[in-house]
Coordinates of C-alpha atoms in Angstrom, one line a residue:
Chain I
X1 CA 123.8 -96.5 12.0
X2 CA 124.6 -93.0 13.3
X3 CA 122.5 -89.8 12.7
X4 CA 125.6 -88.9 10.5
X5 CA 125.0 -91.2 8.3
X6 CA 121.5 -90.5 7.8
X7 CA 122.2 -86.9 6.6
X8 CA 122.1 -87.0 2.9
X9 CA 124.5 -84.6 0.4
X10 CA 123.5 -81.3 0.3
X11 CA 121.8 -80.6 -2.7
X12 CA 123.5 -78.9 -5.6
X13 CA 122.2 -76.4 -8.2
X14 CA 120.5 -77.6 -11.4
X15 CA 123.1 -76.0 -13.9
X16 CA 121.4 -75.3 -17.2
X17 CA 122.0 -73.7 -20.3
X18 CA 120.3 -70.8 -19.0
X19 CA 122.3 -70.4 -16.6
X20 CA 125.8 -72.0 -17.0
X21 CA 127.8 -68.5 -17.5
X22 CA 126.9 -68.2 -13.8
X23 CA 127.8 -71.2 -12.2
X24 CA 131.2 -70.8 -14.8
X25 CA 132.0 -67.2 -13.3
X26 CA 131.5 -68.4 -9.4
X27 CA 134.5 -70.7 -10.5
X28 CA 136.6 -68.4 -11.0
X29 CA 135.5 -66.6 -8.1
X30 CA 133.1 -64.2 -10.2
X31 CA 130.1 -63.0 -9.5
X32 CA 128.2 -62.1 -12.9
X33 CA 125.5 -61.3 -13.8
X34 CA 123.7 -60.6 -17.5
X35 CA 123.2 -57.3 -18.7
X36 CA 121.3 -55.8 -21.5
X37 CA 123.5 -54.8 -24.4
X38 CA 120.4 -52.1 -25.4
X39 CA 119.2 -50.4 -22.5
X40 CA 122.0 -51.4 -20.3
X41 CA 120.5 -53.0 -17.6
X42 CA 121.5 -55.8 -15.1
X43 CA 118.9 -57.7 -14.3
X44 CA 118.2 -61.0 -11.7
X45 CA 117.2 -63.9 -11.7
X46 CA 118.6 -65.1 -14.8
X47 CA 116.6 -65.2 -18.2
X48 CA 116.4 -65.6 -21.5
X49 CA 115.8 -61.9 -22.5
X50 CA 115.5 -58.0 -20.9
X51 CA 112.9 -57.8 -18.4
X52 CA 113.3 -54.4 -18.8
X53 CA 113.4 -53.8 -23.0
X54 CA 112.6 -57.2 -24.2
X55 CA 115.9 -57.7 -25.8
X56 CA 117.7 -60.8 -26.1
X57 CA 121.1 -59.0 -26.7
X58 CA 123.1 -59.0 -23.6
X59 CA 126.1 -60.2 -22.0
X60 CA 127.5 -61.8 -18.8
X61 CA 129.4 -59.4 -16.9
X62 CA 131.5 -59.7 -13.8
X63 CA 129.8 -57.6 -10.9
X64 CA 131.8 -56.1 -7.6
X65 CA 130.3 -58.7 -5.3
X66 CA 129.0 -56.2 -2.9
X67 CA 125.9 -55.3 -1.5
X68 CA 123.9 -54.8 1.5
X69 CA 121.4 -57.0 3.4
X70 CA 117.8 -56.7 2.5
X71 CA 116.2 -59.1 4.5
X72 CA 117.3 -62.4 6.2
X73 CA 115.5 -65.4 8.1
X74 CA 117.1 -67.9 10.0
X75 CA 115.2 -71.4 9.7
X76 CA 115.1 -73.3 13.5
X77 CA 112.8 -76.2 12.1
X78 CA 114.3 -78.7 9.9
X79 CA 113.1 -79.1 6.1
X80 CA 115.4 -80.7 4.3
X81 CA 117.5 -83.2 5.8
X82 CA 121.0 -82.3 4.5
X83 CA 120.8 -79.6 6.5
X84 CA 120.8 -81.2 10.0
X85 CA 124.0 -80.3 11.2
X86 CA 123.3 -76.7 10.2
X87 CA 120.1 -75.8 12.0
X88 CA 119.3 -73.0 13.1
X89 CA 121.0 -71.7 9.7
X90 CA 120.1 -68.2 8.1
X91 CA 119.1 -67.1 4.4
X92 CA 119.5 -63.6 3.2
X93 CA 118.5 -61.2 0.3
X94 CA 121.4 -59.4 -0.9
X95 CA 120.9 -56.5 -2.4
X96 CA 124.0 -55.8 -5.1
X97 CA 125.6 -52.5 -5.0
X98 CA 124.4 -52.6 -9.0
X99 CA 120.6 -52.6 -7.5
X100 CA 119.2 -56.5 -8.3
X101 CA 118.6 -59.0 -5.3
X102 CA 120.0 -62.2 -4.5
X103 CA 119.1 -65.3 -2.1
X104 CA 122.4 -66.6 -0.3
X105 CA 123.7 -67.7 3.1
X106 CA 125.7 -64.9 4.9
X107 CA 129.1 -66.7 6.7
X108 CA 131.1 -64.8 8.9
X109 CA 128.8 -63.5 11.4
X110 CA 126.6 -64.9 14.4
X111 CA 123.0 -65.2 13.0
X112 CA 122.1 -62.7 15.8
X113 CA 124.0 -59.8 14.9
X114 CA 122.9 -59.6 11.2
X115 CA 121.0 -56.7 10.4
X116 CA 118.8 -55.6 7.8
X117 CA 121.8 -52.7 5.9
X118 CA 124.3 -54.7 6.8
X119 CA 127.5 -54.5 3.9
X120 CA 128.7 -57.9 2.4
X121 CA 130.8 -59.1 -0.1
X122 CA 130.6 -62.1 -2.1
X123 CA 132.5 -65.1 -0.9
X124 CA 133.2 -68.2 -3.2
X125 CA 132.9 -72.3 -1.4
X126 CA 134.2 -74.6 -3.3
X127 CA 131.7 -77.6 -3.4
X128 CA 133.2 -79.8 -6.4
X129 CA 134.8 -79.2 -9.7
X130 CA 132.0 -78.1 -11.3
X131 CA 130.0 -76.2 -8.8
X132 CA 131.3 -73.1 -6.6
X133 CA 128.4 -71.5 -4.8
X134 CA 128.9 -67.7 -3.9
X135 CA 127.6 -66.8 0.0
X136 CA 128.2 -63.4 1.2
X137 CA 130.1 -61.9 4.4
X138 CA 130.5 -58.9 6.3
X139 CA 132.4 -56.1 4.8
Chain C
X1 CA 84.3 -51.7 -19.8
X2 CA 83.4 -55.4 -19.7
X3 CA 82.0 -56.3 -16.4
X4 CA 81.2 -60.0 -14.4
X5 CA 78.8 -58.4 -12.1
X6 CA 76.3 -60.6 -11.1
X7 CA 76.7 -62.5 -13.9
X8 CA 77.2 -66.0 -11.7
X9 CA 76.1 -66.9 -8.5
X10 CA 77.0 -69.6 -6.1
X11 CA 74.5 -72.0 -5.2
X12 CA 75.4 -74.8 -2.7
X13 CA 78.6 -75.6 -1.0
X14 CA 80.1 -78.7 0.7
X15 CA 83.0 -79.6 2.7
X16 CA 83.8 -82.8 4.7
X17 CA 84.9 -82.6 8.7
X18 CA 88.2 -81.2 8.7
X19 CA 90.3 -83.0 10.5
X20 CA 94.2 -84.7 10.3
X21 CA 94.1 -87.3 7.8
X22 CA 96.8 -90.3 7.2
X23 CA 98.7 -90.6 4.3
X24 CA 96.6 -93.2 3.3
X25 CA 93.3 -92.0 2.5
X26 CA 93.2 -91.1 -0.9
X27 CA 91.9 -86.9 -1.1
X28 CA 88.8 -88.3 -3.1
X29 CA 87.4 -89.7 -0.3
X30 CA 87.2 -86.1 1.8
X31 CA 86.1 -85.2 -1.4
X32 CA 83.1 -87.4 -2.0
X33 CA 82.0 -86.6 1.2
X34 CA 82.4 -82.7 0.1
X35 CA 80.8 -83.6 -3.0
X36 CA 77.5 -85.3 -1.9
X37 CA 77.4 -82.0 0.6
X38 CA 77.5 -79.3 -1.8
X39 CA 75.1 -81.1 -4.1
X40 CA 72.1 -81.6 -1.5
X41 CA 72.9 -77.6 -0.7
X42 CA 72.5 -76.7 -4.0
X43 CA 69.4 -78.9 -4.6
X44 CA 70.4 -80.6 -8.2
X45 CA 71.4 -83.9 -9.0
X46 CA 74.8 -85.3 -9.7
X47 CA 73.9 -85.9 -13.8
X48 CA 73.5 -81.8 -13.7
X49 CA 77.5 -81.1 -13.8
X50 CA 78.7 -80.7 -16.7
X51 CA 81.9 -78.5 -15.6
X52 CA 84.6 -79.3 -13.1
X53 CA 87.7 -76.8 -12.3
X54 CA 90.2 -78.1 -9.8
X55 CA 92.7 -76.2 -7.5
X56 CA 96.0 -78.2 -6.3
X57 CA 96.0 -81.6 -8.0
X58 CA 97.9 -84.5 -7.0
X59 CA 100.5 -85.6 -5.5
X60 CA 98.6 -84.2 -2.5
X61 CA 95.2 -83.0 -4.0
X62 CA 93.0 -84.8 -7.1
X63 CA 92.7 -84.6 -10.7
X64 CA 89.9 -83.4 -12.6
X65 CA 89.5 -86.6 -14.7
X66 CA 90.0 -89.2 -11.9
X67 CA 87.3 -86.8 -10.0
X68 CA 85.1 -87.0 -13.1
X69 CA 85.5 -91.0 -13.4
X70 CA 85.5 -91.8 -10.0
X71 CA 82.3 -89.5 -8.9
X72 CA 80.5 -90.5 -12.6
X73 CA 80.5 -87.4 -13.5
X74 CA 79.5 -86.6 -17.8
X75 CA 81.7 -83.2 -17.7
X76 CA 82.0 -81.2 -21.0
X77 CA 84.2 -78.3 -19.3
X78 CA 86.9 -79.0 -17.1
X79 CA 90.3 -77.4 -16.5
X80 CA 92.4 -77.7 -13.0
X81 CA 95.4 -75.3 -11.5
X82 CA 99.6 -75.6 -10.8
X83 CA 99.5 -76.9 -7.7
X84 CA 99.2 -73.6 -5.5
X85 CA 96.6 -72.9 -3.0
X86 CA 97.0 -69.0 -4.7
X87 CA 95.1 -70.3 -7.9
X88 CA 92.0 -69.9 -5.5
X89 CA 89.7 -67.1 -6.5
X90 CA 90.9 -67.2 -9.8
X91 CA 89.2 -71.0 -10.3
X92 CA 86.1 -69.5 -9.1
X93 CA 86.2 -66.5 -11.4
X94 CA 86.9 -69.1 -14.6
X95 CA 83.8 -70.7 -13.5
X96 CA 81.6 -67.7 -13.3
X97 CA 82.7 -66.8 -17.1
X98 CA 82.3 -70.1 -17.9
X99 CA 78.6 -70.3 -17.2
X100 CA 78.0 -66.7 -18.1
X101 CA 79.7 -67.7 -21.9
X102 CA 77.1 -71.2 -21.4
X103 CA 80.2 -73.3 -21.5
X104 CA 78.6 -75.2 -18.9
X105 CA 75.7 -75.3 -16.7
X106 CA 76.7 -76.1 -13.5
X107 CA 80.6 -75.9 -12.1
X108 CA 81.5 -77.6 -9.7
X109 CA 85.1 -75.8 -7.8
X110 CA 86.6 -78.9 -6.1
X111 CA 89.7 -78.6 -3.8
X112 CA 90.4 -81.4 -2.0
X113 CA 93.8 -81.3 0.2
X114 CA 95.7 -84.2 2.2
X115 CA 98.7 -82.5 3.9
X116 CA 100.2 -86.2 4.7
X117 CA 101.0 -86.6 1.3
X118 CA 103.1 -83.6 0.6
X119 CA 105.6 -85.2 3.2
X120 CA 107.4 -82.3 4.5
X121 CA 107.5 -79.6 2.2
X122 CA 110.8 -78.0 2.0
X123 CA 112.4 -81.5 2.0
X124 CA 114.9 -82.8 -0.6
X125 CA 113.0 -84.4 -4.1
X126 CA 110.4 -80.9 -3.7
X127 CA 109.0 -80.2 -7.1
X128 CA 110.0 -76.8 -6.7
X129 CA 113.7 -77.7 -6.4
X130 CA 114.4 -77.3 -10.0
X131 CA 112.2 -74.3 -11.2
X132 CA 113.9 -72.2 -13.2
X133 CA 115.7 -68.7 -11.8
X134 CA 114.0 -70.5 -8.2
X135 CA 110.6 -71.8 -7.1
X136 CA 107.6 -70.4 -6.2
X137 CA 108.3 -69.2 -2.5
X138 CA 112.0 -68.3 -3.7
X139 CA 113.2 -72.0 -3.4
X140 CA 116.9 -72.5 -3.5
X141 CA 117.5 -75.6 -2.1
X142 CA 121.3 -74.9 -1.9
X143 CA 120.8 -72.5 0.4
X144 CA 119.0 -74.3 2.8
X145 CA 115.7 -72.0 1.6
X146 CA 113.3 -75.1 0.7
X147 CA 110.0 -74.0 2.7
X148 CA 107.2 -71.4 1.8
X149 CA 107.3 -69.7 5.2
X150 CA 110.8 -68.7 4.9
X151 CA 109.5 -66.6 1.8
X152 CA 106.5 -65.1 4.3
X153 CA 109.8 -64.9 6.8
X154 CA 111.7 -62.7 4.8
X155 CA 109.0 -60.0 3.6
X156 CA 107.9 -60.0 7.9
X157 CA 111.3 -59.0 8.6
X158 CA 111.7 -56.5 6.1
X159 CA 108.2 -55.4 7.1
X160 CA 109.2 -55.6 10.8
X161 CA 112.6 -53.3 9.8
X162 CA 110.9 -51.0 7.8
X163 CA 107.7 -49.9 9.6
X164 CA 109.0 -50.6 13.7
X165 CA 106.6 -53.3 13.9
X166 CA 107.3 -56.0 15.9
X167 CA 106.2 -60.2 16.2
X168 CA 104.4 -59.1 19.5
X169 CA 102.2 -57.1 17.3
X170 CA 101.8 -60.1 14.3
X171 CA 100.9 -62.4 17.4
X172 CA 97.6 -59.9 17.7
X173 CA 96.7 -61.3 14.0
X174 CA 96.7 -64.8 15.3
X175 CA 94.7 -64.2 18.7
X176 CA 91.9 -62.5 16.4
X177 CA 91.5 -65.6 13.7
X178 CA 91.6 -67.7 16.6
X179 CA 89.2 -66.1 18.7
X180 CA 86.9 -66.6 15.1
X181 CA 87.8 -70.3 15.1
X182 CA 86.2 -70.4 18.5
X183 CA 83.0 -69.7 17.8
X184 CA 83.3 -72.2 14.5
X185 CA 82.5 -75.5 15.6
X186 CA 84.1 -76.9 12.2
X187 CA 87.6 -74.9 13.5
X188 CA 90.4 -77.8 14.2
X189 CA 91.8 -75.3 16.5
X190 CA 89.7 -75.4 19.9
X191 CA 91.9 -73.5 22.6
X192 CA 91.9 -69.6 22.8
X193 CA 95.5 -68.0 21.6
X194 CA 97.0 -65.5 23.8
X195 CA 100.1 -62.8 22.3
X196 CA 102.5 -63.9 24.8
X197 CA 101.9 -67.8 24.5
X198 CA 102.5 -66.9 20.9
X199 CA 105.7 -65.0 21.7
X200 CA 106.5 -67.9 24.1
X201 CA 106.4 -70.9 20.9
X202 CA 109.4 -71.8 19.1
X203 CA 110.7 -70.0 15.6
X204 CA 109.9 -72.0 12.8
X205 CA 111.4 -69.6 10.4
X206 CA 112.7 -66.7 12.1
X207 CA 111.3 -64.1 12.8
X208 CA 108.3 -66.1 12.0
X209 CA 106.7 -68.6 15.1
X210 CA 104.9 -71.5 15.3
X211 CA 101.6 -69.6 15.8
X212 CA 102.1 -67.5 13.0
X213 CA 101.7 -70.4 10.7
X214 CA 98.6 -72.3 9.8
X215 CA 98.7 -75.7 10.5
X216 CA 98.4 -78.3 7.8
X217 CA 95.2 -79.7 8.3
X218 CA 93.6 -80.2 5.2
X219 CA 90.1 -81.4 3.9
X220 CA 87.7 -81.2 0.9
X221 CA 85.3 -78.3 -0.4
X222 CA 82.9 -77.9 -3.4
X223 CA 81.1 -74.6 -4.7
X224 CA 79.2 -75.2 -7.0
X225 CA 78.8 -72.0 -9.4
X226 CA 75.5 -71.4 -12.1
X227 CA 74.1 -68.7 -13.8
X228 CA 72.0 -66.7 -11.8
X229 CA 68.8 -67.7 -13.9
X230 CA 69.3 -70.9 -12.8
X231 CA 70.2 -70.0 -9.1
X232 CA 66.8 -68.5 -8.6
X233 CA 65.5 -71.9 -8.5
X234 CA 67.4 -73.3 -5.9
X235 CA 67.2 -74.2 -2.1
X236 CA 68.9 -70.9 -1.0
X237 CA 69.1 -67.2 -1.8
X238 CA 71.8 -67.3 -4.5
X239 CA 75.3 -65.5 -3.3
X240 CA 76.4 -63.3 -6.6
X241 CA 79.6 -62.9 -7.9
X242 CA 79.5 -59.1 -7.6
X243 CA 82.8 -58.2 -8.3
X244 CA 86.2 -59.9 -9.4
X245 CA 90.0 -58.8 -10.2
X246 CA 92.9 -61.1 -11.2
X247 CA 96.1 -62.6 -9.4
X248 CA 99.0 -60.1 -10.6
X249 CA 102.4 -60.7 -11.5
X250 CA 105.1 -59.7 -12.4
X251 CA 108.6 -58.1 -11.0
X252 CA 106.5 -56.3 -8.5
X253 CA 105.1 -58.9 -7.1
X254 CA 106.6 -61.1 -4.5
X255 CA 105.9 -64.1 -2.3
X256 CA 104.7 -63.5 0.8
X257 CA 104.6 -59.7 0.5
X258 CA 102.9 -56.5 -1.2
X259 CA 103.9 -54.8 -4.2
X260 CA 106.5 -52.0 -2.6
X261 CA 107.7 -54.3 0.2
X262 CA 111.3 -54.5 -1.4
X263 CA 111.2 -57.8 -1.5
X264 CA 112.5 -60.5 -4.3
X265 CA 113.0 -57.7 -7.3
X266 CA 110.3 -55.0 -5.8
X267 CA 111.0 -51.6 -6.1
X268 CA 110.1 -50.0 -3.0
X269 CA 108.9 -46.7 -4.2
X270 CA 105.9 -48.2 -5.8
X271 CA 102.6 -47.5 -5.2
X272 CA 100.1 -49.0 -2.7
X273 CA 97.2 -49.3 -3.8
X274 CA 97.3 -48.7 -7.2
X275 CA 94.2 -47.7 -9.1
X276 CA 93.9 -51.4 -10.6
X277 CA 94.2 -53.0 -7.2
X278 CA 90.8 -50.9 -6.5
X279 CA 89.1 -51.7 -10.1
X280 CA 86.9 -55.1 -7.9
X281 CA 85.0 -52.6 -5.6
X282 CA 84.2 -50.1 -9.0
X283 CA 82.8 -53.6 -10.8
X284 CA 80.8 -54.7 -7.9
X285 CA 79.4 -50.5 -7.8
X286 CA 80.5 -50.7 -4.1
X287 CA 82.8 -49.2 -1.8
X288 CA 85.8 -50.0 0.4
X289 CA 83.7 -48.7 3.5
X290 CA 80.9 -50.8 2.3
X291 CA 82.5 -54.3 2.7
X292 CA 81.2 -56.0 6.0
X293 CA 84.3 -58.4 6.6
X294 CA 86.8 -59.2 4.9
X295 CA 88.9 -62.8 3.7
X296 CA 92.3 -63.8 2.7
X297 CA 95.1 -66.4 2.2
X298 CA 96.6 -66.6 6.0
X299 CA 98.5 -69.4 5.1
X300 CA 100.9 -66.9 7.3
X301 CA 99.9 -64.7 9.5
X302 CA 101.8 -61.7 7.9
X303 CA 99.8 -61.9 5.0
X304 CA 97.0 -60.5 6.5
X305 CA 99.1 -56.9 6.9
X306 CA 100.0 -57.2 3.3
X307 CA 96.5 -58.3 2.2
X308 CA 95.3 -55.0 4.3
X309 CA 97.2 -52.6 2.6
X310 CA 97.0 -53.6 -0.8
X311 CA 93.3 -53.1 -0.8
X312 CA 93.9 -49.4 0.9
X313 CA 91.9 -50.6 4.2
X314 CA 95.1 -48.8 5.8
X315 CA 98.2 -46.8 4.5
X316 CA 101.4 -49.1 3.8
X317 CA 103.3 -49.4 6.6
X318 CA 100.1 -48.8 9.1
X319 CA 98.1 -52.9 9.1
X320 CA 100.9 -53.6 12.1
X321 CA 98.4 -50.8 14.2
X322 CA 95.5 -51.4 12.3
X323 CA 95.2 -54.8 13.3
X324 CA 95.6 -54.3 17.1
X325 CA 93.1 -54.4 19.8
X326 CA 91.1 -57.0 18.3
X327 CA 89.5 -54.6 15.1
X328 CA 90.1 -57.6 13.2
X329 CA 88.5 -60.2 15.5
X330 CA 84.7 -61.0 16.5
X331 CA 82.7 -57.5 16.7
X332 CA 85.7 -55.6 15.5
X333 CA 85.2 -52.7 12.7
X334 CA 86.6 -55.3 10.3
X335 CA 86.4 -59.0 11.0
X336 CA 88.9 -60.9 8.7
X337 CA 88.4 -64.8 8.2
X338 CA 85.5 -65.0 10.4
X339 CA 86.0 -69.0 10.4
X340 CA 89.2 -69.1 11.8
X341 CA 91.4 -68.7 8.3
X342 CA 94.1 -71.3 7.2
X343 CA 95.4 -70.0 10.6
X344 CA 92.5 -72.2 12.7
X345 CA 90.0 -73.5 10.8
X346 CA 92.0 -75.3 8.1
X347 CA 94.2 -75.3 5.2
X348 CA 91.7 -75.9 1.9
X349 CA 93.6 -73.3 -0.2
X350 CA 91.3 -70.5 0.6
X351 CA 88.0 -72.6 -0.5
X352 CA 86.9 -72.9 2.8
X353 CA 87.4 -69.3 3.2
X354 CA 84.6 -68.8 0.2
X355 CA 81.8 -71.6 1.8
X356 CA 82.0 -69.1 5.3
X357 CA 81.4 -66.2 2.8
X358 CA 78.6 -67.6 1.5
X359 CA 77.0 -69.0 4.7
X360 CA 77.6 -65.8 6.3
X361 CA 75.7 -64.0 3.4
X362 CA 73.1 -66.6 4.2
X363 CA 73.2 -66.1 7.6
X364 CA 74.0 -69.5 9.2
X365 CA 76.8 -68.6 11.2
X366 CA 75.1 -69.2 14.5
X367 CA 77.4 -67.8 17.7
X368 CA 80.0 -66.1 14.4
X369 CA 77.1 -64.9 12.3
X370 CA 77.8 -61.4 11.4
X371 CA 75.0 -58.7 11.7
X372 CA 73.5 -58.0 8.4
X373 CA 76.3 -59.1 6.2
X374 CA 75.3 -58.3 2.9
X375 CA 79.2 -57.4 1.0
X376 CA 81.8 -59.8 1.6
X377 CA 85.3 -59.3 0.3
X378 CA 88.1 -61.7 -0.3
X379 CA 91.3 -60.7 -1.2
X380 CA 94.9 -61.0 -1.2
X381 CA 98.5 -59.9 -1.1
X382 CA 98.6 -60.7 -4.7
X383 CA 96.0 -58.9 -5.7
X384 CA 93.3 -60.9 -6.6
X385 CA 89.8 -60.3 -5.1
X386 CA 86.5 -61.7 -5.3
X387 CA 83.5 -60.2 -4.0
X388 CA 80.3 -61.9 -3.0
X389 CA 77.3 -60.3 -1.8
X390 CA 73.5 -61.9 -1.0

């Protein structure tokens, strides 16, 4: 048996009803996001209601994509297996132009020249037919 | 205002030898050994707990009902914690109300960890996986972000960024705690810990090293927690609960970093300390000044910059300096984790952090024991804080 074979699938998000409008946008190459219908705010992660008013009246609304680098780590050791042929891979906060923050790979750019400030824009990977996962690269 | 001042004291503790464990011994049996301990140092029988409160739980801790069968315990209070080693001083604080409301008699705080049988956490099939809107150290295993340091990762970058600190200044955390764990002979780490053999070991999570993490060596503690009527007939000077505040949460609030940090959803021009992150020292009728070493959650060793700050023991943005030149370390102005932390003692979930307290306040430390110790403060990036005093 090769080491190849040992590498199992990446994982894939758990799509819920709490979240399908997301994972529905990325496959159109949209990145949304819900805001408040009463005090107008975006907000991240998902949920069910305002963090900010309390009100369960909002809708899903397509964001620019853009944003900036808030922070970034790279992981060198090797948690989960379906990552093998990836290590050392980074993760990165993204901070949206509209102000909440996001976790995401950034693509496009050695792992040693990101920076904390750096501008990105959301990029869309196909995985299957059902899930597109955004990542984000330089702008 | 309501107060728990004094209200509960601790009365015996008990751990077993810490030490790496295979996956095959069951966490009772650390436990048991932790148990029989804590129950000799606190001079009661076994038939005199009525109340157990667990921290962790299986698959890699216990349960409070197969603890309460398997031990023969007759409990008639018992309750037991998600499976977080943050849960710590807030486990202790439910037992102090629950003898000062005569819930129980005697609670016994048990925590009993084998590392071996989380596998490795951060691996695929993680309970965290799953969580709704992510898990509990920002776990999105899509990503690739599966482990708990890369949450302390990304709040010591931004902290790096933001306040020109550097990992040759974070290494000076982890020489202190270690130089602690020296003079601890129940420390698994034995060998001193320099800044540039730190700087020398691989990234784990970058910017985070090998040394910056503790290492997952688990084992088994019990305090056992009464009213202080009671205490007063025991073995030992009873160690009072003199002060407590809550874990908080909430959008300012983030893995792995303080409130302001900018991490996760924190807005970065809140304030540090806030006058509730203060309101433990007013309950306790002490001062910041007063408090004779302090403990946290080093789980990472970032945390102990975030843990700093939020208590006010320096401005935000100034632990990286504050923590140089060994003040933090044996004889400094403030030791922190005077056993050698999660960092170099071992990883009990912060309950092993609580025994030192109280055998400092005792004053059998031996080589470690602090000079007069009388205030003892725990406390951590989150926000909660306990503190003990003799």
């Amino acid at each position: 048996m090769t080491a190849q074979q040992d590498i199992p699938a990446k994982p894939l998000p758990a799509i819920s009803d709490f979240n399908r409008p997301f994972w529905e946008g990325t496959r159109v190459n949209e990145f949304r996001m819900q805001r408040c219908n009463h005090c107008k705010k975006l907000w991240a992660p998902n949920g069910p209601v305002c963090p900010h008013c309390f009100s369960d009246d909002y809708h899903w609304e397509k964001l620019s994509g853009k944003g900036k680098i808030a922070s970034w780590v790279v992981f060198h050791k090797l948690y989960h297996k379906a990552f093998a042929n990836e290590i050392p891979y980074n993760v990165a906060f993204v901070e949206l132009e509209e102000g909440p923050r996001v976790i995401a790979n950034i693509v496009g750019v050695d792992n040693k020249d990101i920076r904390i400030g750096m501008p990105v824009e959301a990029v869309f990977e196909k995985i299957n037919e059902i899930v597109t996962v955004p990542k984000f690269k330089p702008r | 205002m309501g107060t728990m001042r004094d209200r509960a004291a601790i009365i015996g503790v008990g751990n077993n030898q810490y030490g790496k464990m295979t996956a095959a011994v069951s966490p009772l049996v650390p436990l048991a050994a932790a148990f029989k301990n804590a129950l000799a140092d606190a001079g009661i029988q076994r038939d005199e707990v009525d109340g157990i409160l667990v921290n962790i739980g299986t698959p890699f801790g216990v349960d409070y009902d197969q603890v309460s069968e398997a031990f023969g315990l007759d409990i008639r209070f018992s309750d037991q914690t998600w499976t977080h080693g943050r849960q710590m001083s807030g486990v202790l604080a439910h037992a102090a109300m629950a003898v000062d409301a005569g819930l129980a008699n005697y609670v016994a705080c048990v925590c009993s960890i084998n590392w071996a049988r989380a596998g490795t956490v951060g691996d695929h099939g993680q309970f965290q996986d799953d969580r709704e809107i992510g898990g509990a150290h920002f776990e999105h295993p899509y990503y690739g972000m599966t482990s708990p340091g890369g949450a302390w990762a990304m709040a010591a970058r931004k902290y790096f960024d933001r306040y020109g600190a550097t990992s040759a200044d974070l290494a000076e955390v982890c020489v202190s705690i270690r130089e602690h764990a020296l003079r601890n002979p129940l420390a698994v780490m034995k060998k001193p810990l320099t800044v540039a053999e730190h700087q020398a070991s691989r990234y784990v999570c970058e910017p985070l090293h090998l040394y910056d993490y503790c290492q997952t060596i688990g084992g088994a503690c019990v305090v056992i927690v009464t009213t202080p009527e009671r205490a007063r007939n025991g073995p030992h000077k009873p160690i009072y609960i003199a002060g407590h505040q809550g874990m908080c949460a909430g959008r300012a609030e983030a893995t792995g970093a303080r409130p302001g940090l900018g991490i996760h959803q924190q807005d970065e021009s809140y304030p540090v300390p806030r006058e509730r992150d203060l309101l433990v020292y007013k309950m306790a009728g002490v001062e910041r000044s007063d408090i004779d070493a302090f403990y946290t959650y080093d789980a990472m060793s970032s945390i102990v910059w975030m843990a700093l700050e939020r208590f006010g023991f320096c401005k935000p943005g100034e632990a990286w300096q504050f923590t140089k030149g060994g003040r933090i370390g044996p004889g400094g102005e403030l030791p922190v984790n005077t056993h050698g932390g999660l960092l170099s003692e071992a990883h009990v979930s912060g309950w092993n952090h609580i025994i030192e307290m109280v055998r400092q306040l005792r004053g059998e430390c031996g080589e470690r024991q602090l000079p007069n110790a009388e205030l003892l403060q725990w406390g951590t990036n989150r926000g909660d804080s306990l503190i003990l005093r003799n």
